[in-house]
Each structure stands twice: as C-alpha cells, then as structure tokens.
Amino acid sequence: MTHPESDRRLDDVLQSMRGEIEPGRDLWPGIESRLEHRPLRPRWPAWAWQAAAAVALVAVSSLVTAAFVRQWSVPVVQAPAARPRVVPASYASGPALNADYEAARRQLAADLEQRLATLPPSARQKLEANLAEMRRAAEEINAALARQPGDALLEELLMNTYQDELGVLASVKQLTGTGVGPAPARQEKIRL
Amino acid sequence: MAGAANESEFERARRVAEERRLVESAAQGSSGAFERLYRLHAGKVYGLCLRMTGHRETAEDCTQEAFVQAWRNLARFEARSSFGTWLHRIAVNAVLAQGRRRGERVGAEASIEDEIGETLADGTVGDTGAGMDVEAAIAGLPAGARHVLVLAGVYGYSHEETAEMLGVAVGTCKAQLHRARQLLGQRLAAAEGSR
C-alpha cells in the first residue's frame, strides 16, 4: 500500500466518505432542552459598522488637519462671504446627555462659525466636511435608536460619535483660539 | 443536461436563500427555525463528529454541543462563509473540547463499523465493503492522526485550515497526515491479506 496506485485508491476511498450519517436517534430534544429561550439581540446592521468606521475616520482626519494647521502656523484669513453653514450633529432624538457635556458642546458650537473663518480654506473645508459626516452618522444612529430603543450597542456608538464631535470642536477652538483650555479628554466618558 | 444543470443551480440558490432566512429567524430567537437548520445539517455534523471521535455516543454528545454552541453564537455569524462551513468549525471545536475532557480516549468499545454499515446503505463508500473497512481503520487510528486524516483527507480542508482548526502547526499537520495514511495503508493491507 505504499505505491502511487494504492495512494490514489486510498484518496478515492477517503474522498468518497464525505457522505452524511444520520444519528441513530433524534438529538433535537436534547438540544432544545439546552437552548436559552430568550430573544437574541438583534444583529447590528452593516451600515452601523460603516457609520462607526466613518466617525472614527473623520475624527482622525480632523485631528491630523488640526496638527497640520498648527505646525504651519497659518495666518488668519478672511472667510468668504457665502459659506455653507456648518451645523453640529443633532442629537434631538437621542438619549439625554449630562449637563456638563451639553454645556461644553453648546459653548464650542456657538463660536464654531467664527473660529472656522480664521482657518485657511483647505483646512476649513475639510473640517466642515468632517463635521457634516459626523452629523449624517449621528442622524442614522438616532434613526436606528428610534426603531430599536435601548439598544446598548447603538447607544455606545452614539456616545462615541458625541465624543468624536466634541474632540473635533475642541480642536478647532484650540488651533484658532488664544488662551483656550485643553480639549476634553477622550477618556472622560460621557454619561447618559 | 443544461436544463438539469440550471434546475440544480436554481435549487441550490433556493436552498441557500431559504437557509439564510432560517439563520436570520434563528438569530432573532426562533427555535423553530433553528430546528429546521438542525434537520438540514444534523447528518453532516454527526458524520464529521463520528469520524473524528470514532465513537457513536461521543459523536452524539458532540453534535448536540455543536448545535447548542451554534445557537448561542448565531448573532456573531457574519455569513462570510456558509452556515454549514461555520457549523463544521463549531463541531470540530466541540470534538476537540470533548477529547480534552475525556483525555482523548479513543472510541474502541463501541465500534463505528455497524453505524457506518447501517447509515451508508446507499453505497457511498463503495459496494465491496472496502469503505466499511476504511471507516473502521480510521476509527482505530490515534486521535491526532485521525483528526488530521478526517479533516484533510476526507473533508478536503487544506493543511493550513486543518492546522488552524486543530490548533497545531502546519508541519505537524502534514506529519500527522503522512503518519495516518501510512497506518491506514498498513491496516487495510493487513485486512485484505486476512480475507
């Protein structure tokens, strides 16, 4: 049985053995008795992962932009007259945020327009695009939360979006302002 | 022939779609859908477990464990592979875990030969009885060699896939397969000589 011919025969026999073998008894009752009869958590839709990835990407992109601008010490430039308005992410239908976060966000958002006007056009355009992307992601997550209220994973994703937006707003303030305090620490988790 | 081939493809597509629907329902908590999946896949999973363990009762335990684990992890099934392939991997893990608990006791006391003879009456392994001899010879191999032979030799997994499933190095997998084939060849030759 060491010749190539017998090897081929053995291969043929082995490959012919893939057939199904039905159990001698019905195993289902034993399986069913061990199943936890509780609704499993709905699967996270693919777009939610894409939204999370997009938020992470724009956050990193914004920070890189901020670092770039800071490095080159760009002089103040005048904003164009007709510039699309940047609207920070709307979380109206999302879970209530704690007061500290809302106050910080309101403060940062309030002077966003003014501070963006001091950035060079390319950096401003990038930041605006990133904030718009965050707004879109937050709206999608909020819509999903409306359909699946209390979904822990979606809430966590929304919280991360809040954090990322806050980080970008703070970066804008840091790189354009004077005597401004540090950006909120990413580690300081927002509490619902 | 083309019509038959098209019909076959259509049937296959329909089966895949139906299975996807069952997986979705089961993932939402439908035990009825999961029972349908069990009925569709029990023969494949039990066949794998029986060949890997060489022991009927152990194979039944592993089959049950595999389906319970599948139920618990359905939400993680991403459909990048087929459900059957995913289930196969879970079954292999169930067999390995069972082997560790049992100290890898090879099933000698309850030969699978009768089981194979009863359940493969359609001549899947040949009509001369050689297939039954091979099944019995495989069941008698040392556990490591048997696992590699079943996964790589019978089910056609690559050395890399087999090694990954068994948690061994690829080189070990190749050596075990070589050893298993040698042992199997010797046993089959001895069986032929004694007839």
mmCIF file of C-alpha atoms in Angstrom:
data_model
loop_
_atom_site.group_PDB
_atom_site.id
_atom_site.type_symbol
_atom_site.label_atom_id
_atom_site.label_comp_id
_atom_site.label_asym_id
_atom_site.label_seq_id
_atom_site.Cartn_x
_atom_site.Cartn_y
_atom_site.Cartn_z
ATOM 1 C CA MET A 1 0.000 0.000 0.000
ATOM 2 C CA THR A 2 2.930 2.345 -0.480
ATOM 3 C CA HIS A 3 2.742 2.579 -4.264
ATOM 4 C CA PRO A 4 1.264 5.573 -6.044
ATOM 5 C CA GLU A 5 -1.590 3.406 -7.319
ATOM 6 C CA SER A 6 -2.614 2.410 -3.817
ATOM 7 C CA ASP A 7 -2.224 6.037 -2.708
ATOM 8 C CA ARG A 8 -4.672 7.053 -5.397
ATOM 9 C CA ARG A 9 -7.066 4.321 -4.348
ATOM 10 C CA LEU A 10 -6.840 5.493 -0.759
ATOM 11 C CA ASP A 11 -7.505 9.091 -1.817
ATOM 12 C CA ASP A 12 -10.535 7.966 -3.799
ATOM 13 C CA VAL A 13 -11.918 5.994 -0.882
ATOM 14 C CA LEU A 14 -11.317 8.820 1.602
ATOM 15 C CA GLN A 15 -12.954 11.411 -0.620
ATOM 16 C CA SER A 16 -15.952 9.161 -1.165
ATOM 17 C CA MET A 17 -16.574 9.130 2.580
ATOM 18 C CA ARG A 18 -17.890 12.689 2.899
ATOM 19 C CA GLY A 19 -21.448 11.483 2.931
ATOM 20 C CA GLU A 20 -23.860 12.405 5.667
ATOM 21 C CA ILE A 21 -24.517 9.983 8.506
ATOM 22 C CA GLU A 22 -27.815 10.416 10.266
ATOM 23 C CA PRO A 23 -27.643 9.958 14.044
ATOM 24 C CA GLY A 24 -29.149 6.747 15.327
ATOM 25 C CA ARG A 25 -31.647 8.744 17.391
ATOM 26 C CA ASP A 26 -33.218 12.168 17.262
ATOM 27 C CA LEU A 27 -30.821 14.534 19.023
ATOM 28 C CA TRP A 28 -33.100 17.567 18.781
ATOM 29 C CA PRO A 29 -34.955 17.120 22.109
ATOM 30 C CA GLY A 30 -31.634 17.127 23.940
ATOM 31 C CA ILE A 31 -30.521 20.210 22.050
ATOM 32 C CA GLU A 32 -33.801 22.047 22.521
ATOM 33 C CA SER A 33 -33.747 21.466 26.271
ATOM 34 C CA ARG A 34 -30.439 23.326 26.430
ATOM 35 C CA LEU A 35 -31.414 26.333 24.344
ATOM 36 C CA GLU A 36 -31.901 29.539 26.231
ATOM 37 C CA HIS A 37 -35.339 30.649 25.142
ATOM 38 C CA ARG A 38 -34.799 34.334 25.137
ATOM 39 C CA PRO A 39 -34.790 36.712 22.226
ATOM 40 C CA LEU A 40 -31.285 37.079 20.955
ATOM 41 C CA ARG A 41 -30.015 40.590 20.493
ATOM 42 C CA PRO A 42 -30.776 41.870 17.026
ATOM 43 C CA ARG A 43 -27.778 41.867 14.804
ATOM 44 C CA TRP A 44 -26.070 45.182 14.281
ATOM 45 C CA PRO A 45 -26.733 46.247 10.729
ATOM 46 C CA ALA A 46 -23.760 46.607 8.419
ATOM 47 C CA TRP A 47 -24.334 50.324 7.964
ATOM 48 C CA ALA A 48 -23.885 50.827 11.711
ATOM 49 C CA TRP A 49 -20.374 49.469 11.481
ATOM 50 C CA GLN A 50 -19.785 51.687 8.459
ATOM 51 C CA ALA A 51 -21.054 54.676 10.402
ATOM 52 C CA ALA A 52 -18.743 53.846 13.286
ATOM 53 C CA ALA A 53 -15.830 53.500 10.921
ATOM 54 C CA ALA A 54 -16.728 56.794 9.223
ATOM 55 C CA VAL A 55 -16.902 58.627 12.530
ATOM 56 C CA ALA A 56 -13.541 57.239 13.590
ATOM 57 C CA LEU A 57 -12.066 58.150 10.239
ATOM 58 C CA VAL A 58 -13.273 61.731 10.240
ATOM 59 C CA ALA A 59 -12.150 62.186 13.824
ATOM 60 C CA VAL A 60 -8.643 61.076 12.975
ATOM 61 C CA SER A 61 -8.724 63.141 9.811
ATOM 62 C CA SER A 62 -9.761 66.229 11.753
ATOM 63 C CA LEU A 63 -7.021 65.790 14.284
ATOM 64 C CA VAL A 64 -4.469 65.382 11.513
ATOM 65 C CA THR A 65 -5.779 68.541 9.885
ATOM 66 C CA ALA A 66 -5.536 70.363 13.188
ATOM 67 C CA ALA A 67 -1.976 69.209 13.692
ATOM 68 C CA PHE A 68 -1.093 70.253 10.165
ATOM 69 C CA VAL A 69 -2.552 73.701 10.593
ATOM 70 C CA ARG A 70 -0.839 74.177 13.919
ATOM 71 C CA GLN A 71 2.505 73.091 12.513
ATOM 72 C CA TRP A 72 2.427 75.602 9.681
ATOM 73 C CA SER A 73 1.197 78.489 11.859
ATOM 74 C CA VAL A 74 -1.236 79.654 9.260
ATOM 75 C CA PRO A 75 -2.074 83.354 9.363
ATOM 76 C CA VAL A 76 -5.614 84.444 9.876
ATOM 77 C CA VAL A 77 -7.578 84.714 6.641
ATOM 78 C CA GLN A 78 -10.895 86.244 5.886
ATOM 79 C CA ALA A 79 -13.837 83.933 5.432
ATOM 80 C CA PRO A 80 -15.681 84.060 2.110
ATOM 81 C CA ALA A 81 -18.999 85.831 2.163
ATOM 82 C CA ALA A 82 -21.200 82.927 1.119
ATOM 83 C CA ARG A 83 -20.034 79.902 3.003
ATOM 84 C CA PRO A 84 -22.329 76.988 3.784
ATOM 85 C CA ARG A 85 -23.365 76.963 7.376
ATOM 86 C CA VAL A 86 -21.858 74.215 9.495
ATOM 87 C CA VAL A 87 -24.349 72.564 11.745
ATOM 88 C CA PRO A 88 -23.059 70.416 14.558
ATOM 89 C CA ALA A 89 -24.617 66.995 14.882
ATOM 90 C CA SER A 90 -28.184 66.996 16.036
ATOM 91 C CA TYR A 91 -28.988 64.582 18.809
ATOM 92 C CA ALA A 92 -32.514 65.679 19.495
ATOM 93 C CA SER A 93 -33.956 62.187 19.440
ATOM 94 C CA GLY A 94 -31.040 60.575 21.190
ATOM 95 C CA PRO A 95 -30.667 59.819 24.870
ATOM 96 C CA ALA A 96 -30.341 62.733 27.238
ATOM 97 C CA LEU A 97 -26.800 63.884 27.815
ATOM 98 C CA ASN A 98 -25.449 65.048 31.080
ATOM 99 C CA ALA A 99 -25.473 68.778 31.726
ATOM 100 C CA ASP A 100 -21.685 69.216 31.676
ATOM 101 C CA TYR A 101 -21.412 67.749 28.229
ATOM 102 C CA GLU A 102 -24.274 69.771 26.834
ATOM 103 C CA ALA A 103 -22.830 72.985 28.247
ATOM 104 C CA ALA A 104 -19.390 72.255 26.811
ATOM 105 C CA ARG A 105 -20.845 71.366 23.445
ATOM 106 C CA ARG A 106 -23.050 74.456 23.322
ATOM 107 C CA GLN A 107 -20.093 76.657 24.101
ATOM 108 C CA LEU A 108 -17.911 75.068 21.450
ATOM 109 C CA ALA A 109 -20.614 75.069 18.814
ATOM 110 C CA ALA A 110 -21.551 78.680 19.464
ATOM 111 C CA ASP A 111 -18.295 80.136 18.231
ATOM 112 C CA LEU A 112 -17.542 77.450 15.669
ATOM 113 C CA GLU A 113 -18.523 79.669 12.740
ATOM 114 C CA GLN A 114 -16.337 82.484 13.904
ATOM 115 C CA ARG A 115 -13.346 80.287 14.507
ATOM 116 C CA LEU A 116 -13.674 78.406 11.252
ATOM 117 C CA ALA A 117 -13.478 81.719 9.477
ATOM 118 C CA THR A 118 -9.940 82.138 10.725
ATOM 119 C CA LEU A 119 -8.731 78.911 9.110
ATOM 120 C CA PRO A 120 -7.222 78.582 5.642
ATOM 121 C CA PRO A 121 -9.819 77.474 3.100
ATOM 122 C CA SER A 122 -8.498 73.927 2.662
ATOM 123 C CA ALA A 123 -8.442 73.197 6.401
ATOM 124 C CA ARG A 124 -11.844 74.825 6.882
ATOM 125 C CA GLN A 125 -13.328 72.814 4.046
ATOM 126 C CA LYS A 126 -12.007 69.588 5.493
ATOM 127 C CA LEU A 127 -13.300 70.288 8.971
ATOM 128 C CA GLU A 128 -16.688 71.267 7.631
ATOM 129 C CA ALA A 129 -16.890 68.090 5.621
ATOM 130 C CA ASN A 130 -15.903 66.028 8.639
ATOM 131 C CA LEU A 131 -18.460 67.645 10.884
ATOM 132 C CA ALA A 132 -21.116 67.120 8.221
ATOM 133 C CA GLU A 133 -20.142 63.453 8.033
ATOM 134 C CA MET A 134 -20.499 63.148 11.807
ATOM 135 C CA ARG A 135 -23.911 64.758 11.623
ATOM 136 C CA ARG A 136 -25.002 62.260 8.979
ATOM 137 C CA ALA A 137 -23.714 59.334 11.068
ATOM 138 C CA ALA A 138 -25.435 60.646 14.186
ATOM 139 C CA GLU A 139 -28.724 61.034 12.335
ATOM 140 C CA GLU A 140 -28.538 57.440 11.120
ATOM 141 C CA ILE A 141 -27.755 56.153 14.568
ATOM 142 C CA ASN A 142 -30.578 58.197 16.055
ATOM 143 C CA ALA A 143 -32.959 56.791 13.468
ATOM 144 C CA ALA A 144 -31.858 53.269 14.328
ATOM 145 C CA LEU A 145 -32.286 54.006 18.030
ATOM 146 C CA ALA A 146 -35.813 55.157 17.326
ATOM 147 C CA ARG A 147 -36.502 51.739 15.808
ATOM 148 C CA GLN A 148 -34.588 49.825 18.495
ATOM 149 C CA PRO A 149 -34.869 51.888 21.665
ATOM 150 C CA GLY A 150 -32.473 50.891 24.386
ATOM 151 C CA ASP A 151 -30.078 49.019 22.118
ATOM 152 C CA ALA A 152 -26.877 49.123 24.118
ATOM 153 C CA LEU A 153 -24.569 48.850 21.140
ATOM 154 C CA LEU A 154 -26.253 51.669 19.251
ATOM 155 C CA GLU A 155 -26.186 53.855 22.330
ATOM 156 C CA GLU A 156 -22.489 53.183 22.721
ATOM 157 C CA LEU A 157 -21.933 54.074 19.095
ATOM 158 C CA LEU A 158 -23.851 57.322 19.573
ATOM 159 C CA MET A 159 -21.802 58.135 22.645
ATOM 160 C CA ASN A 160 -18.628 57.617 20.653
ATOM 161 C CA THR A 161 -19.983 59.947 17.997
ATOM 162 C CA TYR A 162 -20.641 62.591 20.660
ATOM 163 C CA GLN A 163 -17.100 62.205 21.938
ATOM 164 C CA ASP A 164 -15.595 62.456 18.490
ATOM 165 C CA GLU A 165 -17.597 65.536 17.605
ATOM 166 C CA LEU A 166 -16.609 67.176 20.857
ATOM 167 C CA GLY A 167 -12.982 66.355 20.126
ATOM 168 C CA VAL A 168 -13.165 67.994 16.709
ATOM 169 C CA LEU A 169 -14.918 71.085 18.058
ATOM 170 C CA ALA A 170 -12.313 71.408 20.772
ATOM 171 C CA SER A 171 -9.512 71.020 18.243
ATOM 172 C CA VAL A 172 -10.951 73.871 16.184
ATOM 173 C CA LYS A 173 -11.088 76.025 19.277
ATOM 174 C CA GLN A 174 -7.541 75.115 20.271
ATOM 175 C CA LEU A 175 -5.949 75.796 16.949
ATOM 176 C CA THR A 176 -7.762 79.073 16.364
ATOM 177 C CA GLY A 177 -8.170 80.487 19.817
ATOM 178 C CA THR A 178 -5.959 82.093 22.378
ATOM 179 C CA GLY A 179 -5.799 81.148 25.995
ATOM 180 C CA VAL A 180 -8.154 78.315 25.423
ATOM 181 C CA GLY A 181 -8.155 75.357 27.733
ATOM 182 C CA PRO A 182 -7.275 71.861 26.620
ATOM 183 C CA ALA A 183 -9.602 69.698 24.590
ATOM 184 C CA PRO A 184 -11.882 67.463 26.607
ATOM 185 C CA ALA A 185 -10.091 64.251 27.371
ATOM 186 C CA ARG A 186 -11.219 61.335 25.207
ATOM 187 C CA GLN A 187 -11.077 59.188 28.309
ATOM 188 C CA GLU A 188 -13.697 61.233 30.097
ATOM 189 C CA LYS A 189 -16.624 59.145 29.060
ATOM 190 C CA ILE A 190 -19.946 60.796 28.615
ATOM 191 C CA ARG A 191 -22.610 59.566 30.934
ATOM 192 C CA LEU A 192 -26.205 59.171 29.946
ATOM 193 C CA MET B 1 -28.402 18.263 -19.452
ATOM 194 C CA ALA B 2 -28.262 22.040 -19.495
ATOM 195 C CA GLY B 3 -31.796 22.174 -18.208
ATOM 196 C CA ALA B 4 -30.945 19.778 -15.413
ATOM 197 C CA ALA B 5 -27.864 21.803 -14.572
ATOM 198 C CA ASN B 6 -29.899 25.017 -14.498
ATOM 199 C CA GLU B 7 -32.518 23.386 -12.338
ATOM 200 C CA SER B 8 -29.814 22.190 -9.999
ATOM 201 C CA GLU B 9 -28.375 25.679 -9.761
ATOM 202 C CA PHE B 10 -31.820 27.104 -9.178
ATOM 203 C CA GLU B 11 -32.468 24.564 -6.448
ATOM 204 C CA ARG B 12 -29.156 25.340 -4.846
ATOM 205 C CA ALA B 13 -29.841 29.072 -4.910
ATOM 206 C CA ARG B 14 -33.272 28.490 -3.433
ATOM 207 C CA ARG B 15 -31.790 26.325 -0.693
ATOM 208 C CA VAL B 16 -29.170 28.939 0.140
ATOM 209 C CA ALA B 17 -31.821 31.663 0.313
ATOM 210 C CA GLU B 18 -34.029 29.503 2.498
ATOM 211 C CA GLU B 19 -31.109 28.716 4.788
ATOM 212 C CA ARG B 20 -30.247 32.397 5.068
ATOM 213 C CA ARG B 21 -33.822 33.145 6.058
ATOM 214 C CA LEU B 22 -33.730 30.384 8.677
ATOM 215 C CA VAL B 23 -30.460 31.674 10.091
ATOM 216 C CA GLU B 24 -31.907 35.191 10.345
ATOM 217 C CA SER B 25 -35.013 33.895 12.112
ATOM 218 C CA ALA B 26 -32.999 31.710 14.466
ATOM 219 C CA ALA B 27 -30.726 34.644 15.270
ATOM 220 C CA GLN B 28 -33.834 36.565 16.304
ATOM 221 C CA GLY B 29 -34.702 33.764 18.747
ATOM 222 C CA SER B 30 -36.861 31.386 16.714
ATOM 223 C CA SER B 31 -36.168 27.874 17.951
ATOM 224 C CA GLY B 32 -38.466 26.553 15.220
ATOM 225 C CA ALA B 33 -36.174 27.976 12.551
ATOM 226 C CA PHE B 34 -33.199 26.577 14.418
ATOM 227 C CA GLU B 35 -34.779 23.127 14.485
ATOM 228 C CA ARG B 36 -35.141 23.324 10.695
ATOM 229 C CA LEU B 37 -31.446 24.151 10.484
ATOM 230 C CA TYR B 38 -30.727 21.177 12.718
ATOM 231 C CA ARG B 39 -32.730 18.885 10.447
ATOM 232 C CA LEU B 40 -30.854 20.185 7.428
ATOM 233 C CA HIS B 41 -27.385 19.802 8.907
ATOM 234 C CA ALA B 42 -27.581 17.043 11.525
ATOM 235 C CA GLY B 43 -26.328 14.350 9.140
ATOM 236 C CA LYS B 44 -23.301 16.372 8.078
ATOM 237 C CA VAL B 45 -22.372 17.387 11.614
ATOM 238 C CA TYR B 46 -22.906 13.936 13.073
ATOM 239 C CA GLY B 47 -20.914 12.346 10.232
ATOM 240 C CA LEU B 48 -17.991 14.638 10.956
ATOM 241 C CA CYS B 49 -18.203 14.065 14.707
ATOM 242 C CA LEU B 50 -18.492 10.299 14.292
ATOM 243 C CA ARG B 51 -15.479 10.115 12.020
ATOM 244 C CA MET B 52 -13.431 12.373 14.276
ATOM 245 C CA THR B 53 -14.307 10.599 17.513
ATOM 246 C CA GLY B 54 -14.788 7.056 16.250
ATOM 247 C CA HIS B 55 -17.455 6.609 18.887
ATOM 248 C CA ARG B 56 -21.199 6.844 18.449
ATOM 249 C CA GLU B 57 -22.242 8.219 21.830
ATOM 250 C CA THR B 58 -19.404 10.706 21.916
ATOM 251 C CA ALA B 59 -20.350 11.832 18.432
ATOM 252 C CA GLU B 60 -23.933 12.353 19.572
ATOM 253 C CA ASP B 61 -22.749 14.443 22.512
ATOM 254 C CA CYS B 62 -20.516 16.498 20.246
ATOM 255 C CA THR B 63 -23.307 17.017 17.739
ATOM 256 C CA GLN B 64 -25.625 18.283 20.451
ATOM 257 C CA GLU B 65 -22.926 20.517 21.864
ATOM 258 C CA ALA B 66 -22.142 21.905 18.415
ATOM 259 C CA PHE B 67 -25.753 22.914 17.815
ATOM 260 C CA VAL B 68 -26.099 24.443 21.283
ATOM 261 C CA GLN B 69 -22.943 26.477 20.692
ATOM 262 C CA ALA B 70 -24.209 27.492 17.272
ATOM 263 C CA TRP B 71 -27.453 28.756 18.838
ATOM 264 C CA ARG B 72 -25.545 30.789 21.396
ATOM 265 C CA ASN B 73 -23.294 32.333 18.778
ATOM 266 C CA LEU B 74 -25.745 32.877 15.943
ATOM 267 C CA ALA B 75 -25.606 36.636 16.388
ATOM 268 C CA ARG B 76 -21.923 36.506 15.536
ATOM 269 C CA PHE B 77 -22.413 34.561 12.329
ATOM 270 C CA GLU B 78 -21.462 37.007 9.602
ATOM 271 C CA ALA B 79 -22.395 34.951 6.528
ATOM 272 C CA ARG B 80 -18.913 35.402 5.105
ATOM 273 C CA SER B 81 -18.843 31.599 4.945
ATOM 274 C CA SER B 82 -21.811 29.306 4.531
ATOM 275 C CA PHE B 83 -23.729 28.279 7.609
ATOM 276 C CA GLY B 84 -22.658 24.669 7.019
ATOM 277 C CA THR B 85 -18.979 25.589 6.974
ATOM 278 C CA TRP B 86 -19.401 27.670 10.116
ATOM 279 C CA LEU B 87 -21.195 24.775 11.799
ATOM 280 C CA HIS B 88 -18.419 22.398 10.739
ATOM 281 C CA ARG B 89 -15.890 24.538 12.564
ATOM 282 C CA ILE B 90 -18.011 24.612 15.693
ATOM 283 C CA ALA B 91 -18.360 20.835 15.520
ATOM 284 C CA VAL B 92 -14.586 20.407 15.258
ATOM 285 C CA ASN B 93 -14.184 22.573 18.356
ATOM 286 C CA ALA B 94 -16.804 20.500 20.167
ATOM 287 C CA VAL B 95 -14.936 17.301 19.310
ATOM 288 C CA LEU B 96 -11.623 18.738 20.466
ATOM 289 C CA ALA B 97 -13.125 20.019 23.721
ATOM 290 C CA GLN B 98 -14.751 16.649 24.336
ATOM 291 C CA GLY B 99 -11.428 14.941 23.623
ATOM 292 C CA ARG B 100 -9.668 17.122 26.160
ATOM 293 C CA ARG B 101 -12.292 16.350 28.795
ATOM 294 C CA ARG B 102 -12.032 12.639 28.112
ATOM 295 C CA GLY B 103 -8.255 12.624 27.957
ATOM 296 C CA GLU B 104 -8.645 11.809 24.241
ATOM 297 C CA ARG B 105 -9.946 8.334 24.864
ATOM 298 C CA VAL B 106 -10.277 6.654 21.501
ATOM 299 C CA GLY B 107 -13.631 5.063 20.950
ATOM 300 C CA ALA B 108 -12.793 1.398 20.913
ATOM 301 C CA GLU B 109 -15.610 -0.030 22.947
ATOM 302 C CA ALA B 110 -18.349 0.916 20.515
ATOM 303 C CA SER B 111 -17.063 0.497 17.003
ATOM 304 C CA ILE B 112 -18.486 2.770 14.359
ATOM 305 C CA GLU B 113 -18.434 -0.057 11.851
ATOM 306 C CA ASP B 114 -22.040 -1.092 12.494
ATOM 307 C CA GLU B 115 -23.126 2.539 12.460
ATOM 308 C CA ILE B 116 -21.468 3.183 9.140
ATOM 309 C CA GLY B 117 -22.903 -0.008 7.693
ATOM 310 C CA GLU B 118 -26.409 0.994 8.709
ATOM 311 C CA THR B 119 -26.358 4.596 7.677
ATOM 312 C CA LEU B 120 -24.388 4.439 4.432
ATOM 313 C CA ALA B 121 -26.589 1.859 2.792
ATOM 314 C CA ASP B 122 -26.587 3.924 -0.406
ATOM 315 C CA GLY B 123 -23.097 2.639 -1.185
ATOM 316 C CA THR B 124 -21.380 5.959 -0.652
ATOM 317 C CA VAL B 125 -18.165 4.239 0.354
ATOM 318 C CA GLY B 126 -18.282 1.519 -2.258
ATOM 319 C CA ASP B 127 -20.188 -1.698 -2.524
ATOM 320 C CA THR B 128 -17.358 -4.127 -1.783
ATOM 321 C CA GLY B 129 -17.184 -3.434 1.902
ATOM 322 C CA ALA B 130 -13.883 -1.622 1.499
ATOM 323 C CA GLY B 131 -15.437 1.618 2.717
ATOM 324 C CA MET B 132 -16.536 -0.021 5.932
ATOM 325 C CA ASP B 133 -13.016 -1.343 6.400
ATOM 326 C CA VAL B 134 -11.632 2.129 5.933
ATOM 327 C CA GLU B 135 -14.108 3.651 8.392
ATOM 328 C CA ALA B 136 -13.158 1.061 10.977
ATOM 329 C CA ALA B 137 -9.461 1.543 10.281
ATOM 330 C CA ILE B 138 -9.812 5.313 10.663
ATOM 331 C CA ALA B 139 -11.696 4.861 13.934
ATOM 332 C CA GLY B 140 -8.770 2.866 15.264
ATOM 333 C CA LEU B 141 -6.138 5.489 14.467
ATOM 334 C CA PRO B 142 -4.577 7.582 17.246
ATOM 335 C CA ALA B 143 -6.694 10.669 17.869
ATOM 336 C CA GLY B 144 -4.286 13.235 16.420
ATOM 337 C CA ALA B 145 -3.708 11.313 13.235
ATOM 338 C CA ARG B 146 -7.409 10.555 12.911
ATOM 339 C CA HIS B 147 -8.425 14.187 13.260
ATOM 340 C CA VAL B 148 -5.999 15.287 10.571
ATOM 341 C CA LEU B 149 -6.956 12.450 8.259
ATOM 342 C CA VAL B 150 -10.676 13.168 8.592
ATOM 343 C CA LEU B 151 -10.364 16.928 8.073
ATOM 344 C CA ALA B 152 -7.690 16.965 5.374
ATOM 345 C CA GLY B 153 -8.104 13.529 3.794
ATOM 346 C CA VAL B 154 -11.856 13.072 3.917
ATOM 347 C CA TYR B 155 -13.296 16.599 4.010
ATOM 348 C CA GLY B 156 -10.598 18.200 1.877
ATOM 349 C CA TYR B 157 -9.535 21.041 4.147
ATOM 350 C CA SER B 158 -6.101 22.432 3.317
ATOM 351 C CA HIS B 159 -3.192 21.811 5.664
ATOM 352 C CA GLU B 160 -3.423 25.447 6.764
ATOM 353 C CA GLU B 161 -7.137 25.203 7.523
ATOM 354 C CA THR B 162 -6.747 21.867 9.263
ATOM 355 C CA ALA B 163 -3.835 23.118 11.350
ATOM 356 C CA GLU B 164 -5.783 26.245 12.307
ATOM 357 C CA MET B 165 -8.854 24.257 13.329
ATOM 358 C CA LEU B 166 -6.852 21.772 15.372
ATOM 359 C CA GLY B 167 -4.538 24.383 16.864
ATOM 360 C CA VAL B 168 -1.361 22.728 15.629
ATOM 361 C CA ALA B 169 1.473 23.807 13.361
ATOM 362 C CA VAL B 170 1.122 23.201 9.634
ATOM 363 C CA GLY B 171 4.218 20.993 9.754
ATOM 364 C CA THR B 172 2.624 18.891 12.487
ATOM 365 C CA CYS B 173 -0.493 18.579 10.384
ATOM 366 C CA LYS B 174 1.477 17.332 7.385
ATOM 367 C CA ALA B 175 3.420 14.875 9.511
ATOM 368 C CA GLN B 176 0.230 13.567 11.120
ATOM 369 C CA LEU B 177 -1.433 13.104 7.751
ATOM 370 C CA HIS B 178 1.568 11.213 6.443
ATOM 371 C CA ARG B 179 1.558 9.032 9.528
ATOM 372 C CA ALA B 180 -2.184 8.443 9.329
ATOM 373 C CA ARG B 181 -2.025 7.432 5.683
ATOM 374 C CA GLN B 182 0.818 5.022 6.409
ATOM 375 C CA LEU B 183 -1.046 3.435 9.312
ATOM 376 C CA LEU B 184 -4.234 3.261 7.322
ATOM 377 C CA GLY B 185 -2.459 1.674 4.388
ATOM 378 C CA GLN B 186 -0.874 -0.929 6.631
ATOM 379 C CA ARG B 187 -4.166 -1.779 8.295
ATOM 380 C CA LEU B 188 -6.036 -2.039 5.042
ATOM 381 C CA ALA B 189 -3.311 -4.216 3.585
ATOM 382 C CA ALA B 190 -3.457 -6.453 6.630
ATOM 383 C CA ALA B 191 -7.239 -6.652 6.348
ATOM 384 C CA GLU B 192 -7.009 -7.580 2.655
ATOM 385 C CA GLY B 193 -4.388 -10.215 3.432
ATOM 386 C CA SER B 194 -6.559 -11.849 6.060
ATOM 387 C CA ARG B 195 -9.540 -12.206 3.708
#
